[in-house]
């Protein structure tokens, strides 16, 4: 069960960020923001590898006292960051990986919408053309946050 | 040991620690002057060998850290330098005593000490003492460095002797157990004879020797000792010391691999001072050589005689990868001991520095992550700040800027933690500023102008809020206003409605004490805060420079047309020119503004705030011309749509003016918004020419203003419209007051009129005036009034319909299509409702009661002042709307022959179409009274006309005009003549209005023929015609000889009586 899911643009600004305990949202903002250092580092280390051999899943970025932060980067350098409660030991690496894959698919669906400008925030309050896609993305994230994998 | 030294790095292991302290009262300035000089002597090549000694100076060192000196010798204070002021010999013993007290503190570990006395002269200073140096003053002490060098050499001698002493301990002797402070009680009552204990002693001593070797510049030796120590200690599970031995190994390897140092600046300095890089890389050699040269020193080594075999292995040094592994291992051993927290923390820091050099950020971050969780005892607030700051610095070092910023911010918050009695807002602010790059936040609003904001808005906003708060608590309201403005300007899209309200509320609070300005704020650290113009409060979408109102627009004189041509090209159109115009953004607008006149710029603005926005002091920013801006204040409703705002100003000089932007005061913040910096703004050029001042003319008339506004086709606008109602044939004077309301004298005035095309045929001059009288009052000075009179004379067709009166016979019976066949028949004016009753007639009847409209424009072209010299003038138009009500109609016209062939009677059926009683008179005849709607016949005896006598002026133009037109003109001229003879007037006594009536329009060819003098006259060869109408024009006689129409034979005769 994820507590925070974030999509970060190639230029490292957030496209989407949502966390379940909404009262302390800023904490997760800080957490995801600082995790980008690790993502950058991992991506630059990976840069030498061939594209088709590249693993999109970055694994555990760093653990904190209460949470674990995982990362995933697409070929277009869009990053997904997921914060998971560290008390949830049932969550295996494979499950995290599949959650990221789902997230990636959902994100691709949003990107496929002709009304979506790459680089815009994913928010359902936007224009009618993209709000449906964004809502679908939102619903998917919600399901990831609720469901105990 | 409780105080960690976060600045430590691996190469510090090879240094000797010297404490420099003041004794007594020494001013900080003087102390640090000397301290700096002492610090410059940080490395010494020992005289008789190639070894190099490194010194680490501290002016403060906690004595409890000194107690760990046996564990790692670089923690041991081996030298003490005291600096003191002493001005009289009397104070000397006391001073010297103080020096001894100071020595006691570190006494157990000191190798040597020195006292530098400043200010003392005389006897005592003369006595040479080994440990005291006297200097007359802080300025006069050139030999300080030399003294320090000597001192270090003496330290070296002690160090060398200690090293050799420890190294040559016989194996039979009992090796003392070295231990750290917290271990002491653990070893009480332990069996000192056990093999285990001995090994432990050996291992620890070996490690200690390794430390000493490293300090003494024998790197290779130290490596050997460390290796052996590791093996020994591993076998006895002495983890704390095993960790120390491993760390020693790491340190020595780091020194070998990275001669440049890992500690940043201090390392670089050391590097510079040592020698050339190539040599530095081989710096380990001297030590190694020495070992080889002096094998005896090793063979006599009692601890392990086979050290020599170790020397053969050149692999003693760890590889870069191994260094990290060993550091990890060492740290894991340290972590077993709660009391060794500081050692563990420092080891982490050192490892991170090494990893930073190796550019292995990921592993470094793991070390740092570990360091974060090392729990020391309860830290003081200051230590916490220091710890977070150093974490931030280390994260920066490994390129984790965001993490670095995070910790820096935590450190900043720690500075003002509620538990601190005196919060350090200044420090907090300074630290917060340093976090800006980490959150990719620049304080220059220009960076946010392009496109949408992209960043971590939530985090950035928090930081800005903190900056605002910190600067406010610092007591710098200007700074908090600047930050708050920045927050509002750049984060507007991310603020919720409530936040917008809160932010503006606090901004208003701050600005009430310190209004926001457009000045740069320079911070003590050198950071410059650029001004924040509120370009989004309100948002401006379009800027348009407005032309002057039509009546004030300057025009160029026609005579100067050549100069006025915008292009010098002989072509009217060139695609190149057109293309260029389209390209230029700041193209010049093709109208002019006038100096001294109010000019307007229209902005389309909207308010993005959820509440009413008050914008004060809104004005224009211009360049090129001195411009007096008249600021406006406006209040925009919440989330308004586009809202037009007109900003006005008066150009004071002439030239080319460019509108660069506008300024506003919103929430007490003054902003200069330049158009160039505004995204998505539409402008149709912002440069316009200002021409010299012109006078301004205001006209007022005696007539009421009209609701009608004329729409002339030429595009000129009419500034004033007046209307008047007249009866057909009436004449009225229009008095126009010309007032110069400008500041320039009015020198020149031209008046022209233009009658707008109407279907009505006009007879006579509609408008006539005499300009000379007015011009006599010129030049018209500012504030002065001149009057100008225009006569309005309406003379429309008096026939009820043009083609009604066709048939005309001598007997006076004519057929008329006019419905009123009987002149005495009373008619009720046909009204609209009467139409159904008598439909075929009503349309015609409508004609004669119809109010006709005449419209004309009077143009006043005026000029004066400097603008006149430049060839400009202004044009003011007065619209004139005249409603012409019918007065009388001639419903039928016919002729009756009179007694004389030269005369005839003209019979006119006159119809009064007014609602009033009306009198009609012709020539000298008595008045004919007509009641409203009454029709009567009047007969006028007239002399027949000889039309040929009319000067044929149009004849000259005849060659241009077609014959038909000529004929028309001729007919008009005849009509005019007849009319002037008839001189018919009407009067409405009840309204006291009178006017003329003209028959011109109803004279057709038939009537004219009847009125015409027969072409041939009988009765002698000449006939007498007395012009009785003219004022005594009896003097001329026209003699017709053959055909009076035949002009060629016409002659002017003698005065009449001569021919009788």
GROMACS .gro file of C-alpha atoms in nm, chain B residues 133-516:
model
  384
  282UNK     CA    1   5.957   3.441   2.337
  283UNK     CA    2   5.929   3.814   2.395
  284UNK     CA    3   5.808   4.061   2.141
  285UNK     CA    4   5.780   4.433   2.195
  286UNK     CA    5   5.448   4.459   2.014
  287UNK     CA    6   5.209   4.275   1.780
  288UNK     CA    7   5.353   4.467   1.489
  289UNK     CA    8   5.713   4.398   1.568
  290UNK     CA    9   5.738   4.020   1.570
  291UNK     CA   10   5.894   3.897   1.249
  292UNK     CA   11   6.044   3.593   1.406
  293UNK     CA   12   5.714   3.429   1.504
  294UNK     CA   13   5.725   3.188   1.213
  295UNK     CA   14   6.085   3.097   1.284
  296UNK     CA   15   5.998   3.033   1.644
  297UNK     CA   16   5.713   2.807   1.543
  298UNK     CA   17   5.937   2.612   1.313
  299UNK     CA   18   6.182   2.557   1.595
  300UNK     CA   19   5.897   2.455   1.817
  301UNK     CA   20   5.773   2.203   1.567
  302UNK     CA   21   6.115   2.059   1.531
  303UNK     CA   22   6.132   2.010   1.902
  304UNK     CA   23   5.792   1.838   1.881
  305UNK     CA   24   5.933   1.615   1.612
  306UNK     CA   25   6.222   1.511   1.828
  307UNK     CA   26   5.987   1.406   2.103
  308UNK     CA   27   5.760   1.229   1.857
  309UNK     CA   28   6.049   1.046   1.696
  310UNK     CA   29   6.184   0.937   2.029
  311UNK     CA   30   5.840   0.816   2.136
  312UNK     CA   31   5.801   0.626   1.816
  313UNK     CA   32   6.137   0.459   1.845
  314UNK     CA   33   6.078   0.399   2.212
  315UNK     CA   34   5.749   0.220   2.154
  316UNK     CA   35   5.879   0.038   1.851
  317UNK     CA   36   6.184  -0.097   2.026
  318UNK     CA   37   6.010  -0.219   2.337
  319UNK     CA   38   6.149  -0.558   2.404
  320UNK     CA   39   5.902  -0.836   2.367
  321UNK     CA   40   5.990  -0.956   2.713
  322UNK     CA   41   5.882  -0.631   2.868
  323UNK     CA   42   5.532  -0.592   2.968
  324UNK     CA   43   5.347  -0.391   2.713
  325UNK     CA   44   5.107  -0.152   2.878
  326UNK     CA   45   4.744  -0.172   2.776
  327UNK     CA   46   4.628   0.138   2.604
  328UNK     CA   47   4.264   0.211   2.653
  329UNK     CA   48   3.999   0.470   2.592
  330UNK     CA   49   3.844   0.653   2.886
  331UNK     CA   50   3.525   0.450   2.910
  332UNK     CA   51   3.712   0.119   2.900
  333UNK     CA   52   3.921   0.179   3.207
  334UNK     CA   53   3.682   0.033   3.456
  335UNK     CA   54   3.616  -0.270   3.235
  336UNK     CA   55   3.969  -0.396   3.276
  337UNK     CA   56   3.983  -0.385   3.651
  338UNK     CA   57   4.069  -0.727   3.785
  339UNK     CA   58   4.139  -0.880   3.451
  340UNK     CA   59   4.402  -1.144   3.423
  341UNK     CA   60   4.693  -0.952   3.284
  342UNK     CA   61   4.897  -1.263   3.221
  343UNK     CA   62   4.656  -1.431   2.984
  344UNK     CA   63   4.760  -1.476   2.623
  345UNK     CA   64   4.444  -1.305   2.518
  346UNK     CA   65   4.527  -0.997   2.722
  347UNK     CA   66   4.881  -0.984   2.590
  348UNK     CA   67   4.765  -1.003   2.236
  349UNK     CA   68   4.522  -0.728   2.301
  350UNK     CA   69   4.804  -0.517   2.446
  351UNK     CA   70   5.024  -0.594   2.151
  352UNK     CA   71   4.757  -0.516   1.898
  353UNK     CA   72   4.668  -0.188   2.056
  354UNK     CA   73   5.032  -0.088   2.089
  355UNK     CA   74   5.099  -0.182   1.727
  356UNK     CA   75   4.812   0.038   1.622
  357UNK     CA   76   4.950   0.318   1.836
  358UNK     CA   77   5.290   0.284   1.674
  359UNK     CA   78   5.122   0.296   1.339
  360UNK     CA   79   4.963   0.626   1.437
  361UNK     CA   80   5.297   0.764   1.548
  362UNK     CA   81   5.465   0.653   1.227
  363UNK     CA   82   5.195   0.820   1.024
  364UNK     CA   83   5.241   1.140   1.219
  365UNK     CA   84   5.614   1.119   1.184
  366UNK     CA   85   5.578   1.101   0.809
  367UNK     CA   86   5.655   0.735   0.768
  368UNK     CA   87   5.352   0.630   0.575
  369UNK     CA   88   5.470   0.292   0.455
  370UNK     CA   89   5.577   0.195   0.803
  371UNK     CA   90   5.247   0.291   0.944
  372UNK     CA   91   5.068   0.075   0.690
  373UNK     CA   92   5.273  -0.223   0.800
  374UNK     CA   93   5.195  -0.161   1.162
  375UNK     CA   94   4.827  -0.115   1.096
  376UNK     CA   95   4.806  -0.438   0.902
  377UNK     CA   96   4.971  -0.627   1.181
  378UNK     CA   97   4.751  -0.458   1.435
  379UNK     CA   98   4.440  -0.555   1.246
  380UNK     CA   99   4.542  -0.915   1.245
  381UNK     CA  100   4.623  -0.914   1.613
  382UNK     CA  101   4.308  -0.738   1.722
  383UNK     CA  102   4.084  -0.943   1.500
  384UNK     CA  103   4.201  -1.255   1.669
  385UNK     CA  104   4.102  -1.124   2.010
  386UNK     CA  105   3.775  -0.956   1.900
  387UNK     CA  106   3.883  -0.620   2.033
  388UNK     CA  107   3.637  -0.448   1.810
  389UNK     CA  108   3.679  -0.086   1.909
  390UNK     CA  109   4.050  -0.091   1.852
  391UNK     CA  110   4.013  -0.312   1.549
  392UNK     CA  111   3.794  -0.040   1.406
  393UNK     CA  112   4.060   0.217   1.490
  394UNK     CA  113   4.330   0.008   1.325
  395UNK     CA  114   4.119  -0.031   1.015
  396UNK     CA  115   4.048   0.337   1.007
  397UNK     CA  116   4.420   0.405   1.045
  398UNK     CA  117   4.478   0.180   0.748
  399UNK     CA  118   4.218   0.367   0.553
  400UNK     CA  119   4.363   0.704   0.647
  401UNK     CA  120   4.713   0.606   0.546
  402UNK     CA  121   4.583   0.469   0.215
  403UNK     CA  122   4.381   0.781   0.151
  404UNK     CA  123   4.688   0.993   0.215
  405UNK     CA  124   4.874   0.777  -0.031
  406UNK     CA  125   4.607   0.782  -0.299
  407UNK     CA  126   4.486   1.138  -0.267
  408UNK     CA  127   4.779   1.365  -0.192
  409UNK     CA  128   4.554   1.660  -0.274
  410UNK     CA  129   4.360   1.588   0.040
  411UNK     CA  130   3.994   1.516   0.091
  412UNK     CA  131   3.902   1.799   0.319
  413UNK     CA  132   3.841   2.066   0.062
  414UNK     CA  133   4.013   2.397   0.119
  415UNK     CA  134   4.255   2.297   0.390
  416UNK     CA  135   4.361   2.003   0.177
  417UNK     CA  136   4.429   2.226  -0.118
  418UNK     CA  137   4.641   2.454   0.091
  419UNK     CA  138   4.839   2.163   0.217
  420UNK     CA  139   4.879   2.043  -0.134
  421UNK     CA  140   5.011   2.374  -0.257
  422UNK     CA  141   5.256   2.403   0.025
  423UNK     CA  142   5.399   2.057   0.000
  424UNK     CA  143   5.563   2.027  -0.338
  425UNK     CA  144   5.487   1.961  -0.697
  426UNK     CA  145   5.199   1.722  -0.757
  427UNK     CA  146   5.420   1.454  -0.906
  428UNK     CA  147   5.644   1.458  -0.608
  429UNK     CA  148   5.351   1.470  -0.378
  430UNK     CA  149   5.224   1.151  -0.526
  431UNK     CA  150   5.547   0.986  -0.429
  432UNK     CA  151   5.556   1.137  -0.091
  433UNK     CA  152   5.533   0.804   0.076
  434UNK     CA  153   5.876   0.716  -0.049
  435UNK     CA  154   6.096   0.898   0.196
  436UNK     CA  155   5.945   0.705   0.480
  437UNK     CA  156   5.971   0.378   0.299
  438UNK     CA  157   6.326   0.442   0.204
  439UNK     CA  158   6.415   0.517   0.554
  440UNK     CA  159   6.272   0.187   0.662
  441UNK     CA  160   6.481   0.015   0.402
  442UNK     CA  161   6.790   0.207   0.483
  443UNK     CA  162   6.759   0.142   0.849
  444UNK     CA  163   6.645  -0.215   0.875
  445UNK     CA  164   6.798  -0.234   1.215
  446UNK     CA  165   6.523  -0.027   1.350
  447UNK     CA  166   6.286  -0.295   1.248
  448UNK     CA  167   6.483  -0.600   1.325
  449UNK     CA  168   6.532  -0.471   1.670
  450UNK     CA  169   6.159  -0.424   1.688
  451UNK     CA  170   6.058  -0.643   1.972
  452UNK     CA  171   5.692  -0.667   1.903
  453UNK     CA  172   5.717  -0.854   1.584
  454UNK     CA  173   6.061  -0.922   1.448
  455UNK     CA  174   5.937  -1.023   1.107
  456UNK     CA  175   5.809  -0.680   1.013
  457UNK     CA  176   6.076  -0.674   0.745
  458UNK     CA  177   5.892  -0.942   0.554
  459UNK     CA  178   5.590  -0.720   0.548
  460UNK     CA  179   5.786  -0.445   0.382
  461UNK     CA  180   5.838  -0.659   0.079
  462UNK     CA  181   5.468  -0.645   0.010
  463UNK     CA  182   5.406  -0.331  -0.181
  464UNK     CA  183   5.038  -0.406  -0.153
  465UNK     CA  184   5.021  -0.282   0.202
  466UNK     CA  185   4.830   0.011   0.075
  467UNK     CA  186   4.459  -0.039   0.023
  468UNK     CA  187   4.298   0.008  -0.315
  469UNK     CA  188   4.035   0.281  -0.341
  470UNK     CA  189   3.756   0.022  -0.329
  471UNK     CA  190   3.909  -0.147  -0.028
  472UNK     CA  191   3.932   0.181   0.155
  473UNK     CA  192   3.554   0.208   0.149
  474UNK     CA  193   3.506  -0.152   0.252
  475UNK     CA  194   3.742  -0.107   0.542
  476UNK     CA  195   3.572   0.215   0.643
  477UNK     CA  196   3.243   0.030   0.641
  478UNK     CA  197   3.389  -0.242   0.854
  479UNK     CA  198   3.547   0.004   1.095
  480UNK     CA  199   3.221   0.193   1.132
  481UNK     CA  200   3.031  -0.126   1.196
  482UNK     CA  201   3.275  -0.205   1.479
  483UNK     CA  202   3.247   0.144   1.622
  484UNK     CA  203   2.874   0.121   1.616
  485UNK     CA  204   2.892  -0.157   1.870
  486UNK     CA  205   2.999   0.098   2.128
  487UNK     CA  206   2.757   0.361   2.232
  488UNK     CA  207   3.036   0.573   2.380
  489UNK     CA  208   3.223   0.576   2.053
  490UNK     CA  209   2.945   0.761   1.876
  491UNK     CA  210   3.164   1.058   1.801
  492UNK     CA  211   3.435   0.835   1.656
  493UNK     CA  212   3.178   0.661   1.439
  494UNK     CA  213   3.030   0.988   1.325
  495UNK     CA  214   3.367   1.130   1.238
  496UNK     CA  215   3.461   0.813   1.054
  497UNK     CA  216   3.143   0.844   0.851
  498UNK     CA  217   3.225   1.203   0.766
  499UNK     CA  218   3.577   1.109   0.663
  500UNK     CA  219   3.452   0.823   0.450
  501UNK     CA  220   3.202   1.052   0.280
  502UNK     CA  221   3.477   1.295   0.192
  503UNK     CA  222   3.677   1.013   0.039
  504UNK     CA  223   3.375   0.892  -0.155
  505UNK     CA  224   3.306   1.241  -0.275
  506UNK     CA  225   3.651   1.247  -0.429
  507UNK     CA  226   3.590   0.906  -0.578
  508UNK     CA  227   3.259   1.038  -0.710
  509UNK     CA  228   3.065   0.752  -0.563
  510UNK     CA  229   2.768   0.950  -0.447
  511UNK     CA  230   2.534   0.661  -0.384
  512UNK     CA  231   2.765   0.495  -0.136
  513UNK     CA  232   2.846   0.828   0.019
  514UNK     CA  233   2.477   0.889   0.074
  515UNK     CA  234   2.455   0.556   0.254
  516UNK     CA  235   2.733   0.663   0.489
  517UNK     CA  236   2.557   0.991   0.546
  518UNK     CA  237   2.227   0.819   0.602
  519UNK     CA  238   2.402   0.615   0.867
  520UNK     CA  239   2.555   0.927   1.018
  521UNK     CA  240   2.209   1.081   1.049
  522UNK     CA  241   2.101   0.797   1.272
  523UNK     CA  242   2.404   0.799   1.499
  524UNK     CA  243   2.264   0.906   1.827
  525UNK     CA  244   2.499   1.106   2.035
  526UNK     CA  245   2.404   1.212   2.382
  527UNK     CA  246   2.152   1.492   2.414
  528UNK     CA  247   2.292   1.754   2.180
  529UNK     CA  248   2.274   2.119   2.257
  530UNK     CA  249   2.082   2.330   2.009
  531UNK     CA  250   2.400   2.475   1.875
  532UNK     CA  251   2.546   2.134   1.815
  533UNK     CA  252   2.233   2.028   1.638
  534UNK     CA  253   2.262   2.326   1.405
  535UNK     CA  254   2.623   2.242   1.343
  536UNK     CA  255   2.538   1.882   1.273
  537UNK     CA  256   2.262   1.962   1.027
  538UNK     CA  257   2.478   2.220   0.857
  539UNK     CA  258   2.760   1.978   0.811
  540UNK     CA  259   2.523   1.714   0.680
  541UNK     CA  260   2.400   1.968   0.434
  542UNK     CA  261   2.754   2.053   0.330
  543UNK     CA  262   2.843   1.690   0.282
  544UNK     CA  263   2.534   1.624   0.075
  545UNK     CA  264   2.630   1.923  -0.135
  546UNK     CA  265   2.976   1.773  -0.169
  547UNK     CA  266   2.839   1.455  -0.319
  548UNK     CA  267   2.605   1.646  -0.548
  549UNK     CA  268   2.281   1.582  -0.361
  550UNK     CA  269   2.167   1.940  -0.376
  551UNK     CA  270   1.811   1.875  -0.275
  552UNK     CA  271   1.907   1.671   0.026
  553UNK     CA  272   2.161   1.937   0.113
  554UNK     CA  273   1.894   2.203   0.094
  555UNK     CA  274   1.667   1.992   0.309
  556UNK     CA  275   1.922   1.966   0.587
  557UNK     CA  276   2.019   2.327   0.560
  558UNK     CA  277   1.659   2.419   0.607
  559UNK     CA  278   1.636   2.190   0.907
  560UNK     CA  279   1.945   2.363   1.045
  561UNK     CA  280   1.784   2.699   0.982
  562UNK     CA  281   1.472   2.593   1.167
  563UNK     CA  282   1.690   2.465   1.448
  564UNK     CA  283   1.838   2.814   1.486
  565UNK     CA  284   1.498   2.940   1.591
  566UNK     CA  285   1.366   2.634   1.770
  567UNK     CA  286   1.123   2.730   2.042
  568UNK     CA  287   1.355   2.588   2.306
  569UNK     CA  288   1.619   2.846   2.222
  570UNK     CA  289   1.603   3.148   2.446
  571UNK     CA  290   1.747   3.388   2.193
  572UNK     CA  291   1.644   3.266   1.850
  573UNK     CA  292   1.902   3.338   1.585
  574UNK     CA  293   1.679   3.477   1.318
  575UNK     CA  294   1.971   3.619   1.131
  576UNK     CA  295   2.145   3.286   1.111
  577UNK     CA  296   1.818   3.120   1.022
  578UNK     CA  297   1.763   3.366   0.741
  579UNK     CA  298   2.113   3.323   0.611
  580UNK     CA  299   2.082   2.947   0.608
  581UNK     CA  300   1.743   2.965   0.441
  582UNK     CA  301   1.889   3.177   0.167
  583UNK     CA  302   2.149   2.913   0.108
  584UNK     CA  303   1.880   2.655   0.049
  585UNK     CA  304   1.737   2.846  -0.246
  586UNK     CA  305   1.944   2.678  -0.518
  587UNK     CA  306   1.855   2.337  -0.380
  588UNK     CA  307   1.488   2.412  -0.430
  589UNK     CA  308   1.571   2.565  -0.769
  590UNK     CA  309   1.425   2.890  -0.655
  591UNK     CA  310   1.575   3.213  -0.774
  592UNK     CA  311   1.463   3.535  -0.616
  593UNK     CA  312   1.461   3.715  -0.947
  594UNK     CA  313   1.104   3.743  -1.072
  595UNK     CA  314   1.235   3.763  -1.429
  596UNK     CA  315   1.308   3.393  -1.417
  597UNK     CA  316   0.941   3.327  -1.366
  598UNK     CA  317   0.808   3.544  -1.642
  599UNK     CA  318   0.861   3.304  -1.924
  600UNK     CA  319   0.582   3.057  -1.949
  601UNK     CA  320   0.428   2.868  -1.665
  602UNK     CA  321   0.594   2.804  -1.338
  603UNK     CA  322   0.769   2.473  -1.316
  604UNK     CA  323   0.894   2.360  -0.983
  605UNK     CA  324   0.803   2.225  -0.648
  606UNK     CA  325   0.553   2.492  -0.570
  607UNK     CA  326   0.442   2.356  -0.234
  608UNK     CA  327   0.797   2.329  -0.110
  609UNK     CA  328   0.906   2.659  -0.256
  610UNK     CA  329   0.610   2.837  -0.108
  611UNK     CA  330   0.691   2.700   0.232
  612UNK     CA  331   1.045   2.824   0.198
  613UNK     CA  332   0.930   3.168   0.093
  614UNK     CA  333   0.693   3.185   0.387
  615UNK     CA  334   0.981   3.098   0.613
  616UNK     CA  335   1.200   3.363   0.455
  617UNK     CA  336   0.928   3.617   0.509
  618UNK     CA  337   0.886   3.521   0.869
  619UNK     CA  338   1.257   3.509   0.941
  620UNK     CA  339   1.323   3.846   0.781
  621UNK     CA  340   1.038   3.996   0.977
  622UNK     CA  341   1.172   3.863   1.303
  623UNK     CA  342   1.514   3.990   1.203
  624UNK     CA  343   1.359   4.333   1.208
  625UNK     CA  344   1.396   4.396   0.839
  626UNK     CA  345   1.046   4.472   0.711
  627UNK     CA  346   1.174   4.581   0.370
  628UNK     CA  347   1.308   4.232   0.321
  629UNK     CA  348   0.990   4.060   0.427
  630UNK     CA  349   0.788   4.284   0.200
  631UNK     CA  350   1.017   4.188  -0.087
  632UNK     CA  351   0.989   3.818  -0.016
  633UNK     CA  352   0.616   3.834   0.034
  634UNK     CA  353   0.574   4.025  -0.292
  635UNK     CA  354   0.781   3.762  -0.462
  636UNK     CA  355   0.566   3.489  -0.316
  637UNK     CA  356   0.251   3.659  -0.432
  638UNK     CA  357   0.384   3.735  -0.776
  639UNK     CA  358   0.541   3.403  -0.863
  640UNK     CA  359   0.323   3.155  -0.677
  641UNK     CA  360  -0.010   3.315  -0.751
  642UNK     CA  361  -0.130   3.015  -0.949
  643UNK     CA  362  -0.064   2.781  -0.662
  644UNK     CA  363  -0.219   2.979  -0.382
  645UNK     CA  364  -0.565   2.882  -0.273
  646UNK     CA  365  -0.822   3.156  -0.237
  647UNK     CA  366  -0.780   3.159   0.138
  648UNK     CA  367  -0.404   3.177   0.105
  649UNK     CA  368  -0.431   3.463  -0.138
  650UNK     CA  369  -0.634   3.649   0.117
  651UNK     CA  370  -0.394   3.572   0.398
  652UNK     CA  371  -0.086   3.663   0.201
  653UNK     CA  372  -0.226   3.994   0.084
  654UNK     CA  373  -0.349   4.070   0.432
  655UNK     CA  374  -0.006   4.025   0.582
  656UNK     CA  375   0.153   4.208   0.293
  657UNK     CA  376  -0.069   4.504   0.365
  658UNK     CA  377   0.025   4.486   0.728
  659UNK     CA  378   0.394   4.494   0.646
  660UNK     CA  379   0.368   4.766   0.387
  661UNK     CA  380   0.181   4.989   0.626
  662UNK     CA  381   0.513   5.015   0.809
  663UNK     CA  382   0.747   4.987   0.516
  664UNK     CA  383   0.613   5.032   0.164
  665UNK     CA  384   0.752   4.809  -0.106
   0.00000   0.00000   0.00000
